[in-house]
Coordinates of C-alpha atoms in Angstrom, one line a residue:
M1 CA 4.9 -24.3 -48.1
H2 CA 6.1 -21.3 -46.7
A3 CA 8.5 -19.6 -48.7
V4 CA 10.7 -16.5 -48.6
R5 CA 11.7 -14.6 -51.9
T6 CA 15.2 -12.8 -53.1
C7 CA 15.9 -10.9 -56.2
T8 CA 19.0 -12.8 -57.8
M9 CA 19.7 -10.0 -60.2
G10 CA 23.5 -11.6 -60.9
L11 CA 22.6 -15.5 -60.6
V12 CA 21.3 -16.1 -64.1
S13 CA 22.6 -17.9 -66.4
S14 CA 23.1 -16.1 -70.0
S15 CA 21.1 -19.4 -71.4
A16 CA 18.1 -18.6 -69.0
I17 CA 18.5 -14.9 -70.1
A18 CA 18.4 -15.6 -73.7
L19 CA 15.3 -18.0 -73.4
L20 CA 13.4 -15.2 -71.5
L21 CA 14.1 -12.7 -73.9
L22 CA 13.3 -15.1 -76.9
L23 CA 10.1 -16.1 -74.9
S24 CA 9.2 -12.3 -74.5
L25 CA 10.0 -11.4 -78.3
S26 CA 7.9 -14.2 -79.4
F27 CA 4.9 -12.8 -77.2
I28 CA 5.3 -9.9 -78.6
F29 CA 5.7 -10.9 -82.5
V30 CA 2.7 -12.9 -81.8
N31 CA 0.6 -10.2 -80.3
G32 CA 0.9 -7.3 -82.2
G33 CA 3.5 -5.8 -80.3
V34 CA 2.0 -5.7 -77.1
P35 CA 4.8 -4.6 -74.5
T36 CA 6.2 -6.7 -71.5
T37 CA 7.2 -5.8 -68.2
L38 CA 10.6 -7.1 -69.4
D39 CA 10.8 -4.5 -71.7
G40 CA 10.6 -1.9 -69.1
P41 CA 10.7 0.2 -66.6
F42 CA 8.9 2.4 -68.7
V43 CA 9.6 6.3 -69.0
P44 CA 6.5 7.2 -67.0
V45 CA 3.3 8.5 -69.3
T46 CA 0.4 10.9 -68.4
V47 CA -2.4 10.8 -71.0
P48 CA -4.2 14.6 -71.3
L49 CA -7.4 14.7 -69.8
D50 CA -10.2 14.8 -72.2
K51 CA -12.2 17.6 -71.0
S52 CA -14.7 16.6 -73.3
F53 CA -15.9 13.4 -71.9
R54 CA -17.1 13.2 -68.2
G55 CA -20.1 11.0 -68.9
N56 CA -23.1 10.8 -67.2
A57 CA -21.9 10.3 -63.8
V58 CA -25.6 10.5 -62.5
D59 CA -27.0 8.3 -60.1
L60 CA -30.0 5.9 -61.6
P61 CA -33.2 7.1 -59.8
A62 CA -35.5 4.6 -57.9
T63 CA -38.1 5.1 -60.9
D64 CA -35.7 3.5 -63.4
P65 CA -36.8 -0.2 -64.3
R66 CA -33.5 -1.8 -64.1
V67 CA -33.7 -0.8 -60.0
Q68 CA -37.3 -1.8 -59.5
R69 CA -38.5 -4.7 -57.6
I70 CA -40.2 -6.7 -60.2
I71 CA -41.0 -10.1 -58.2
E72 CA -43.7 -10.8 -56.2
G73 CA -44.0 -12.3 -52.7
F74 CA -40.9 -14.2 -51.5
A75 CA -39.5 -14.9 -55.2
P76 CA -35.5 -14.8 -55.1
E77 CA -34.3 -11.3 -56.4
Q78 CA -30.7 -10.1 -56.3
I79 CA -29.2 -13.4 -57.1
S80 CA -25.3 -13.6 -57.3
V81 CA -22.6 -16.3 -57.5
S82 CA -19.1 -15.9 -55.3
L83 CA -16.3 -18.4 -55.3
S84 CA -15.4 -21.0 -52.2
A85 CA -11.5 -21.1 -51.4
T86 CA -11.2 -23.7 -54.4
Y87 CA -13.0 -24.7 -57.6
D88 CA -15.2 -27.4 -56.4
S89 CA -17.5 -25.4 -54.2
V90 CA -19.2 -21.8 -54.7
W91 CA -21.4 -19.6 -52.9
V92 CA -25.2 -18.5 -54.1
S93 CA -26.8 -16.1 -52.3
W94 CA -30.3 -14.1 -52.9
I95 CA -32.7 -12.0 -50.7
T96 CA -36.5 -12.7 -50.3
G97 CA -39.4 -10.5 -49.2
E98 CA -38.9 -6.6 -49.1
F99 CA -37.0 -4.2 -47.1
Q100 CA -38.6 -1.8 -44.9
I101 CA -37.3 1.6 -43.9
G102 CA -39.3 4.5 -41.5
D103 CA -39.7 5.1 -38.7
N104 CA -41.9 1.6 -37.4
I105 CA -40.3 -1.3 -39.1
T106 CA -40.6 -4.9 -38.2
P107 CA -38.0 -7.4 -39.1
L108 CA -39.1 -10.2 -41.4
D109 CA -38.2 -13.8 -39.7
P110 CA -35.8 -15.6 -41.5
E111 CA -36.7 -19.0 -40.2
T112 CA -39.9 -18.1 -42.0
I113 CA -38.1 -19.0 -45.6
A114 CA -36.1 -22.0 -46.4
S115 CA -32.5 -21.3 -48.3
V116 CA -32.4 -24.3 -50.8
V117 CA -30.3 -24.6 -54.4
Q118 CA -31.6 -27.0 -56.6
Y119 CA -28.5 -27.6 -59.1
G120 CA -27.1 -30.0 -61.6
I121 CA -24.5 -30.2 -64.7
Y122 CA -25.8 -28.4 -67.6
G123 CA -27.7 -31.0 -69.9
L124 CA -28.4 -33.3 -66.8
P125 CA -31.4 -33.4 -64.9
I126 CA -31.6 -31.3 -61.8
T127 CA -31.1 -33.8 -59.4
D128 CA -28.4 -32.3 -56.4
E129 CA -30.1 -29.9 -53.7
A130 CA -27.9 -27.3 -50.7
T131 CA -29.7 -25.6 -48.1
G132 CA -27.8 -23.0 -46.2
Y133 CA -28.5 -20.3 -43.9
S134 CA -30.3 -16.9 -43.8
L135 CA -30.3 -13.9 -42.1
I136 CA -31.5 -10.0 -42.0
Y137 CA -29.6 -7.1 -41.0
N138 CA -30.7 -3.7 -39.4
Q139 CA -29.2 -0.1 -40.3
L140 CA -30.5 1.6 -36.9
Y141 CA -29.8 5.1 -36.0
P142 CA -30.1 6.9 -32.7
F143 CA -31.1 10.2 -33.7
E144 CA -34.7 11.8 -34.1
G145 CA -35.2 12.2 -37.3
L146 CA -33.2 9.5 -39.3
Q147 CA -35.0 6.5 -40.6
N148 CA -34.2 3.4 -39.7
Y149 CA -33.9 0.3 -42.3
T150 CA -34.5 -3.4 -42.3
S151 CA -33.7 -5.9 -45.2
G152 CA -35.2 -8.5 -46.7
I153 CA -34.4 -12.1 -45.9
I154 CA -30.8 -12.8 -47.2
H155 CA -30.0 -16.2 -48.1
H156 CA -26.3 -17.6 -48.7
V157 CA -26.3 -21.6 -49.4
R158 CA -22.7 -23.0 -50.0
L159 CA -22.3 -26.1 -53.0
T160 CA -20.0 -28.4 -52.7
G161 CA -18.3 -31.3 -54.7
L162 CA -18.2 -29.5 -57.9
K163 CA -16.3 -30.8 -61.1
P164 CA -13.7 -28.0 -62.6
N165 CA -14.5 -25.9 -65.2
T166 CA -17.8 -27.1 -65.4
L167 CA -21.4 -25.4 -66.7
Y168 CA -23.6 -26.0 -63.9
Q169 CA -27.3 -24.8 -63.9
Y170 CA -29.3 -24.0 -60.7
Q171 CA -32.5 -22.8 -59.1
C172 CA -32.8 -21.3 -56.1
G173 CA -35.5 -19.9 -53.3
D174 CA -37.9 -22.0 -51.0
P175 CA -39.7 -25.3 -53.1
S176 CA -42.6 -25.7 -50.2
I177 CA -44.2 -22.3 -50.7
P178 CA -43.2 -22.9 -54.0
A179 CA -41.1 -19.7 -54.5
M180 CA -38.2 -20.8 -56.8
S181 CA -35.8 -18.5 -59.0
E182 CA -35.8 -19.0 -62.9
V183 CA -32.9 -21.3 -63.9
Y184 CA -29.6 -19.7 -63.8
Y185 CA -26.1 -21.0 -65.0
F186 CA -22.6 -20.5 -63.8
R187 CA -19.3 -22.3 -64.7
T188 CA -16.8 -23.3 -62.2
M189 CA -13.2 -22.3 -61.8
P190 CA -10.5 -24.4 -63.7
V191 CA -8.5 -26.9 -61.5
S192 CA -5.4 -25.3 -59.5
G193 CA -2.7 -26.1 -61.6
P194 CA 0.3 -24.4 -63.5
K195 CA -1.1 -25.1 -66.6
S196 CA -4.7 -24.0 -65.5
Y197 CA -6.2 -20.5 -65.6
P198 CA -9.8 -18.9 -65.9
S199 CA -10.0 -17.2 -69.5
R200 CA -10.8 -13.6 -68.5
I201 CA -10.9 -12.0 -65.1
A202 CA -12.6 -8.6 -65.0
V203 CA -11.2 -6.1 -62.4
V204 CA -13.6 -3.0 -61.4
G205 CA -13.3 -0.2 -58.7
D206 CA -15.2 2.3 -57.0
L207 CA -18.6 1.0 -59.3
G208 CA -21.7 2.8 -57.8
L209 CA -24.7 2.8 -59.6
T210 CA -24.7 6.0 -62.2
Y211 CA -25.3 6.0 -65.9
N212 CA -21.6 5.6 -66.0
T213 CA -21.8 2.5 -64.1
T214 CA -23.9 1.3 -66.8
S215 CA -21.8 2.0 -69.3
T216 CA -18.8 0.2 -67.4
V217 CA -21.2 -3.1 -66.9
S218 CA -22.1 -3.1 -70.5
H219 CA -18.3 -2.9 -71.8
L220 CA -17.3 -5.3 -68.9
M221 CA -20.1 -8.2 -70.2
S222 CA -19.2 -7.5 -73.8
N223 CA -15.4 -9.1 -72.4
H224 CA -17.4 -12.0 -71.1
P225 CA -15.3 -12.6 -68.0
D226 CA -15.2 -15.9 -66.1
L227 CA -14.5 -14.0 -62.8
V228 CA -15.1 -10.2 -61.5
L229 CA -13.0 -8.7 -58.7
L230 CA -14.8 -5.3 -57.1
V231 CA -11.8 -4.0 -55.5
G232 CA -14.3 -1.9 -52.8
D233 CA -17.1 1.1 -53.0
V234 CA -20.0 -0.8 -54.0
S235 CA -23.3 0.9 -53.8
Y236 CA -22.7 4.3 -52.6
A237 CA -25.5 4.3 -50.7
N238 CA -23.9 6.1 -48.1
M239 CA -23.7 9.5 -50.5
Y240 CA -27.6 9.8 -49.0
L241 CA -29.4 10.9 -46.0
T242 CA -31.9 8.2 -44.8
N243 CA -34.8 10.6 -46.6
G244 CA -33.5 9.7 -49.7
T245 CA -31.6 13.0 -50.5
G246 CA -28.2 12.4 -52.4
T247 CA -25.2 14.4 -53.1
D248 CA -21.8 14.1 -55.1
C249 CA -20.1 15.2 -51.9
Y250 CA -21.4 14.4 -48.8
S251 CA -19.1 15.9 -46.3
C252 CA -19.9 19.2 -48.7
S253 CA -23.6 18.8 -48.5
F254 CA -24.3 17.2 -45.3
S255 CA -21.7 18.4 -42.8
Q256 CA -24.0 19.0 -40.0
T257 CA -25.3 15.7 -40.0
P258 CA -24.8 13.8 -36.5
I259 CA -23.6 10.8 -38.1
H260 CA -22.8 9.8 -41.7
E261 CA -26.2 8.5 -42.6
T262 CA -26.9 5.9 -45.5
Y263 CA -29.8 5.2 -47.6
Q264 CA -29.9 1.4 -47.6
P265 CA -32.2 1.1 -50.5
R266 CA -29.5 1.8 -52.8
W267 CA -28.3 -1.7 -52.0
D268 CA -31.1 -3.3 -53.3
Y269 CA -31.4 -1.3 -56.1
W270 CA -27.4 -2.3 -56.9
G271 CA -28.1 -5.8 -56.5
R272 CA -31.1 -5.7 -58.9
Y273 CA -29.6 -3.9 -61.5
M274 CA -26.4 -6.4 -61.1
Q275 CA -28.1 -9.8 -61.3
P276 CA -27.9 -10.2 -65.2
I277 CA -24.0 -10.5 -64.3
T278 CA -23.8 -11.6 -60.9
S279 CA -26.1 -14.6 -61.6
K280 CA -23.9 -16.2 -63.9
V281 CA -20.6 -14.9 -63.5
P282 CA -19.0 -15.2 -59.9
I283 CA -18.1 -11.5 -58.3
M284 CA -15.5 -11.2 -55.3
V285 CA -15.6 -8.5 -53.4
V286 CA -13.4 -6.7 -51.0
E287 CA -14.7 -3.8 -49.0
G288 CA -14.2 0.2 -49.1
N289 CA -14.4 2.9 -47.3
H290 CA -17.8 3.5 -48.8
E291 CA -19.1 0.1 -46.9
I292 CA -18.1 1.4 -43.4
E293 CA -22.0 2.4 -42.7
Q294 CA -21.6 3.4 -39.2
Q295 CA -24.8 3.1 -37.0
A296 CA -25.9 2.6 -33.6
E297 CA -23.5 0.9 -30.9
N298 CA -20.5 1.8 -33.5
Q299 CA -21.5 -0.9 -35.7
T300 CA -19.5 -1.0 -39.1
F301 CA -19.9 -3.1 -42.4
V302 CA -22.9 -4.3 -41.5
S303 CA -24.5 -4.4 -45.3
Y304 CA -21.5 -5.4 -47.1
S305 CA -20.5 -8.5 -44.5
S306 CA -24.6 -9.4 -44.9
R307 CA -25.0 -9.0 -48.4
F308 CA -21.8 -10.9 -50.0
A309 CA -20.8 -14.6 -49.4
F310 CA -17.1 -14.6 -48.6
P311 CA -14.8 -18.0 -48.5
S312 CA -13.5 -16.3 -44.8
E313 CA -13.7 -19.7 -42.8
E314 CA -12.7 -21.9 -45.6
S315 CA -9.8 -19.7 -46.3
G316 CA -9.2 -19.7 -42.4
S317 CA -10.0 -16.2 -41.8
S318 CA -12.2 -14.8 -38.8
S319 CA -14.0 -11.7 -41.0
T320 CA -15.3 -11.2 -44.2
L321 CA -12.8 -8.2 -44.5
Y322 CA -10.3 -10.4 -45.7
Y323 CA -9.8 -13.7 -47.0
S324 CA -8.0 -15.4 -50.1
F325 CA -9.2 -18.2 -53.1
N326 CA -8.0 -19.9 -55.7
A327 CA -8.5 -19.5 -59.3
G328 CA -7.2 -21.9 -61.5
G329 CA -3.1 -21.5 -61.2
I330 CA -4.0 -17.8 -59.7
H331 CA -4.2 -17.6 -55.6
F332 CA -5.7 -14.5 -54.7
I333 CA -5.4 -12.6 -51.6
M334 CA -8.3 -9.9 -50.7
L335 CA -7.1 -7.5 -48.1
G336 CA -9.2 -5.1 -45.6
A337 CA -7.5 -1.6 -45.3
Y338 CA -10.4 -0.6 -42.7
V339 CA -9.3 -3.4 -40.3
S340 CA -6.2 -3.7 -38.1
Y341 CA -3.4 -4.6 -40.5
D342 CA -0.1 -4.2 -38.1
K343 CA 2.2 -6.7 -37.3
S344 CA 0.2 -8.0 -34.0
A345 CA -3.5 -7.8 -35.3
D346 CA -5.2 -11.2 -36.8
Q347 CA -5.6 -10.0 -40.1
Y348 CA -1.3 -9.7 -40.4
E349 CA -1.2 -13.1 -38.6
W350 CA -3.6 -14.7 -41.0
L351 CA -1.7 -13.2 -44.2
E352 CA 1.3 -15.2 -42.8
R353 CA -0.3 -18.0 -42.3
D354 CA -1.9 -18.1 -45.8
L355 CA 1.4 -17.2 -47.6
A356 CA 3.1 -19.8 -45.8
F357 CA 0.7 -22.6 -47.5
V358 CA 0.8 -21.2 -51.0
D359 CA 2.6 -23.8 -53.6
R360 CA 3.6 -21.8 -56.3
E361 CA 4.0 -25.1 -58.4
V362 CA 0.5 -25.3 -58.1
T363 CA -0.4 -21.9 -58.2
P364 CA 2.2 -19.7 -59.7
W365 CA 0.2 -16.2 -59.8
L366 CA 0.1 -14.4 -56.2
V367 CA -2.4 -11.8 -56.8
A368 CA -3.7 -9.1 -54.2
A369 CA -6.1 -6.6 -53.6
W370 CA -7.4 -4.0 -51.4
H371 CA -9.3 -0.5 -51.7
P372 CA -7.1 2.2 -50.9
P373 CA -3.8 2.3 -53.1
W374 CA -0.2 2.4 -51.9
Y375 CA 1.2 3.2 -55.0
S376 CA -0.9 6.6 -56.4
T377 CA 0.2 9.9 -57.8
Y378 CA -2.9 11.6 -57.7
K379 CA -3.3 14.0 -55.2
A380 CA -6.7 12.3 -54.0
H381 CA -6.0 10.1 -51.3
Y382 CA -2.2 10.5 -51.6
R383 CA -0.3 8.4 -49.3
E384 CA -3.3 7.9 -47.6
A385 CA -2.6 4.1 -46.9
E386 CA 1.1 4.5 -46.1
C387 CA 0.7 2.8 -42.7
M388 CA -0.9 -0.1 -44.3
R389 CA 2.1 -0.2 -47.0
V390 CA 4.6 0.6 -44.3
E391 CA 3.3 -2.9 -42.1
M392 CA 2.5 -5.4 -44.8
E393 CA 4.9 -4.1 -48.2
D394 CA 7.9 -6.3 -47.0
L395 CA 5.8 -9.5 -46.4
L396 CA 4.4 -9.0 -49.7
Y397 CA 7.5 -8.7 -51.4
E398 CA 8.9 -11.4 -49.7
Y399 CA 6.6 -13.9 -50.9
G400 CA 6.6 -12.8 -54.1
V401 CA 3.4 -11.1 -55.1
D402 CA 3.0 -10.8 -58.7
I403 CA 0.2 -8.0 -58.9
V404 CA -2.0 -5.9 -56.7
F405 CA -5.1 -4.5 -57.7
N406 CA -6.9 -1.8 -56.1
G407 CA -9.2 1.3 -56.2
H408 CA -10.3 4.4 -54.2
V409 CA -8.6 6.7 -56.1
H410 CA -11.2 7.6 -59.5
A411 CA -8.5 7.2 -62.5
Y412 CA -6.6 4.7 -63.7
E413 CA -2.4 4.3 -63.0
R414 CA -0.5 1.3 -63.7
T415 CA 3.1 1.2 -62.2
N416 CA 6.3 -0.1 -62.9
R417 CA 7.4 -3.0 -61.1
V418 CA 8.1 -1.2 -57.4
Y419 CA 9.4 -2.0 -54.0
N420 CA 9.7 0.5 -51.3
Y421 CA 9.4 3.3 -54.0
N422 CA 12.2 2.2 -55.6
L423 CA 12.2 0.4 -59.2
D424 CA 12.6 -3.2 -58.5
P425 CA 12.2 -5.9 -61.2
C426 CA 11.3 -8.2 -58.5
G427 CA 8.3 -5.8 -57.1
A428 CA 4.8 -6.1 -57.8
V429 CA 2.9 -4.2 -60.6
Y430 CA 0.3 -2.0 -58.7
I431 CA -3.0 -1.3 -61.2
T432 CA -5.4 1.0 -59.6
V433 CA -9.0 0.9 -61.4
G434 CA -11.1 3.5 -59.1
D435 CA -12.6 4.4 -62.3
G436 CA -15.6 2.4 -62.4
G437 CA -18.1 4.9 -63.1
N438 CA -19.5 6.7 -59.3
R439 CA -21.3 9.8 -59.0
E440 CA -18.2 11.4 -57.1
K441 CA -15.8 13.4 -59.1
M442 CA -12.7 11.8 -61.0
A443 CA -9.2 12.0 -60.1
I444 CA -7.4 14.8 -62.2
V445 CA -4.9 16.2 -60.3
H446 CA -1.7 14.8 -60.1
A447 CA 0.6 15.5 -56.6
D448 CA 3.8 15.9 -58.7
E449 CA 2.4 19.1 -60.4
A450 CA 3.2 22.5 -59.3
S451 CA 1.3 23.8 -56.3
N452 CA -0.7 20.3 -56.0
C453 CA 1.6 18.6 -53.5
P454 CA -1.0 18.3 -50.4
E455 CA 0.0 19.0 -47.0
P456 CA 1.3 16.1 -45.0
S457 CA -0.8 16.9 -42.1
T458 CA -3.7 16.2 -45.1
T459 CA -2.9 12.6 -45.4
P460 CA -3.7 10.5 -42.6
D461 CA -5.4 7.1 -42.1
E462 CA -8.3 8.8 -41.2
Y463 CA -10.7 5.4 -40.3
M464 CA -7.7 3.2 -38.5
G465 CA -6.4 6.4 -36.8
G466 CA -2.2 6.1 -38.4
F467 CA -0.1 8.4 -39.9
C468 CA 3.1 7.5 -41.5
A469 CA 3.6 9.3 -44.5
F470 CA 6.9 11.6 -44.0
N471 CA 9.1 13.1 -46.1
F472 CA 11.6 10.8 -48.6
T473 CA 14.6 10.5 -47.4
S474 CA 16.3 9.2 -50.5
G475 CA 15.9 8.9 -54.2
P476 CA 14.7 11.7 -56.3
A477 CA 12.2 13.0 -54.0
A478 CA 14.7 13.1 -50.8
G479 CA 13.5 15.4 -48.4
K480 CA 10.4 16.0 -50.4
F481 CA 6.9 14.8 -49.7
C482 CA 6.2 14.8 -53.6
W483 CA 7.9 14.1 -56.5
D484 CA 8.9 17.2 -59.1
Q485 CA 7.6 15.1 -61.9
Q486 CA 5.8 12.1 -62.6
P487 CA 7.5 9.1 -60.3
D488 CA 9.4 6.8 -62.3
Y489 CA 7.7 4.1 -60.9
S490 CA 4.7 5.4 -62.5
A491 CA 4.4 3.8 -65.9
Y492 CA 1.0 4.8 -67.2
R493 CA -2.0 7.1 -66.1
E494 CA -4.8 8.5 -67.3
S495 CA -8.4 10.0 -65.9
S496 CA -11.2 8.1 -67.6
F497 CA -13.7 5.7 -66.5
G498 CA -13.4 2.0 -67.5
H499 CA -12.5 -1.5 -66.2
G500 CA -10.0 -3.8 -66.7
I501 CA -9.4 -7.4 -67.7
L502 CA -6.6 -10.0 -66.7
E503 CA -6.0 -12.9 -69.0
V504 CA -3.7 -15.4 -67.3
K505 CA -1.9 -17.4 -70.4
N506 CA 0.7 -19.4 -68.7
E507 CA 3.0 -19.8 -65.7
T508 CA 4.9 -16.7 -66.6
H509 CA 2.8 -14.5 -68.9
A510 CA -0.5 -12.3 -68.1
L511 CA -2.4 -10.2 -70.8
W512 CA -3.7 -6.6 -68.8
T513 CA -5.7 -4.7 -70.9
W514 CA -7.5 -1.4 -69.3
H515 CA -10.6 -0.3 -71.2
R516 CA -12.0 3.1 -71.6
N517 CA -15.6 3.8 -71.5
Q518 CA -15.5 6.0 -74.3
D519 CA -14.0 3.7 -76.2
M520 CA -15.4 0.7 -78.2
Y521 CA -15.2 -2.3 -75.7
N522 CA -12.7 -4.3 -77.8
N523 CA -10.2 -1.2 -77.9
A524 CA -7.6 -1.4 -75.4
G525 CA -6.6 2.0 -73.5
D526 CA -3.5 0.3 -71.9
Q527 CA -2.3 -3.2 -72.3
I528 CA 1.0 -5.1 -71.2
Y529 CA 1.7 -8.4 -70.4
I530 CA 2.9 -8.9 -66.9
V531 CA 6.1 -11.3 -66.8
R532 CA 7.0 -13.6 -63.8
Q533 CA 10.7 -14.3 -63.4
P534 CA 10.8 -17.2 -61.1
D535 CA 14.4 -17.8 -61.7
R536 CA 15.3 -14.2 -61.1
C537 CA 13.1 -13.6 -58.0
L538 CA 13.4 -16.8 -56.0
V539 CA 10.6 -17.9 -53.2
E540 CA 12.6 -19.9 -51.1
P541 CA 11.0 -22.7 -49.0
K542 CA 10.4 -22.3 -45.4
V543 CA 8.5 -24.2 -43.0
P544 CA 5.1 -22.7 -42.1
K545 CA 4.5 -21.5 -38.3

């Protein structure tokens, strides 16, 4: 059902307001004083930088046993599960065979190894079997001295006809060799409905593969998520030359390279390290700038698009760079910031269609995610995604998106409800979690601090070639490019590594908790109930295009 949303600030009855206040107060009382967005907008808070804590943001070496290849022959490795568009289907992915890197590489033949998953409900015999497809990809450079790469055989198998909220056991591989994996387990999502939600959804961005990453993943695992959202910047393989030499700043260290190189084995290291979680907890990934990885013939995003399975086709998308899916009563929209997003682009037209068919009676919550934030007050990447915001924000506001998750900026920030830089009770809450633990520097400088406002000319969308960030024409920052103090839309910001957990409780209340790596995993660095007000922020039905 297509819908248009309006904010009816003066049309709600006093009894409805009283009921909402009573409901919110009951949540506060029961849950130990956790604030809700109904208590906002909040006075902006900046947590002072803890200079004693940087963590060990050093990449795991290839010699670390957690990233080494421990299987033999064509046994499966780098096993992962991802969701299809609905609860009754999931994807299982894995890799067989060894990668090759060097001057002379001979790609493996995907046709030589079958793609089979044998599965069944936990506690019952494994009687079901599904087959899929396989591929290899190459990372090739037309420059002398650069080493080329060819992957192992990547397998993707879609399981269908699954029961909701059910624990399944599975093995993957080629039973004819035989080369099958051990038995692993995953749980399907709940059926989509207004009272049906996964218990915990972990959200993390800019993860990388450092000792800090290991702390983030350990904390994340301790929170027992049912689903993981990774909002871009996965392995940081492009922080390396093809000879394996890495750096904290590619452009600083390798300014003379003929192309932005990437050391693809870091992807294999990442897949091996993450297998203990990705083999049992579905992971949904959207691309970041570190996944661009340009190579010969201007190909981009090849590793990202090859290694992960996406519900693109199931959600009507023609691209791995944007798609949607349901997780219980939540509809997730994963958008691509590094593919055309203007109103005449395929992505925008797909987004309009996708939103048009969201039934808020079935999936009350609408959550969007992409990599670079629209609302960030840090100097790093300040207003870099402004062109995307100009093109798409009206559409997301019109359809009542509740929460937006982003990465890219290596810090944490949560906004008040905001639309077009103005506080708006019907705007989305924007949350930046680009603090997963990669080896690049943490963002600590704020654009609103003295002498830190960047020059507008330094803030274009370099990859998409757009520039839309001009001086503000109204509000507290009228005539300026930055605020003179922390903007009123910024509720909380802190520079620290960590991850977040989203727990949707019912049709109107969702608990958001951000965990810092330096704390015990069950401590909250930031916590709030995000409350929907469907009676106040109306989404009016409209016939889909």
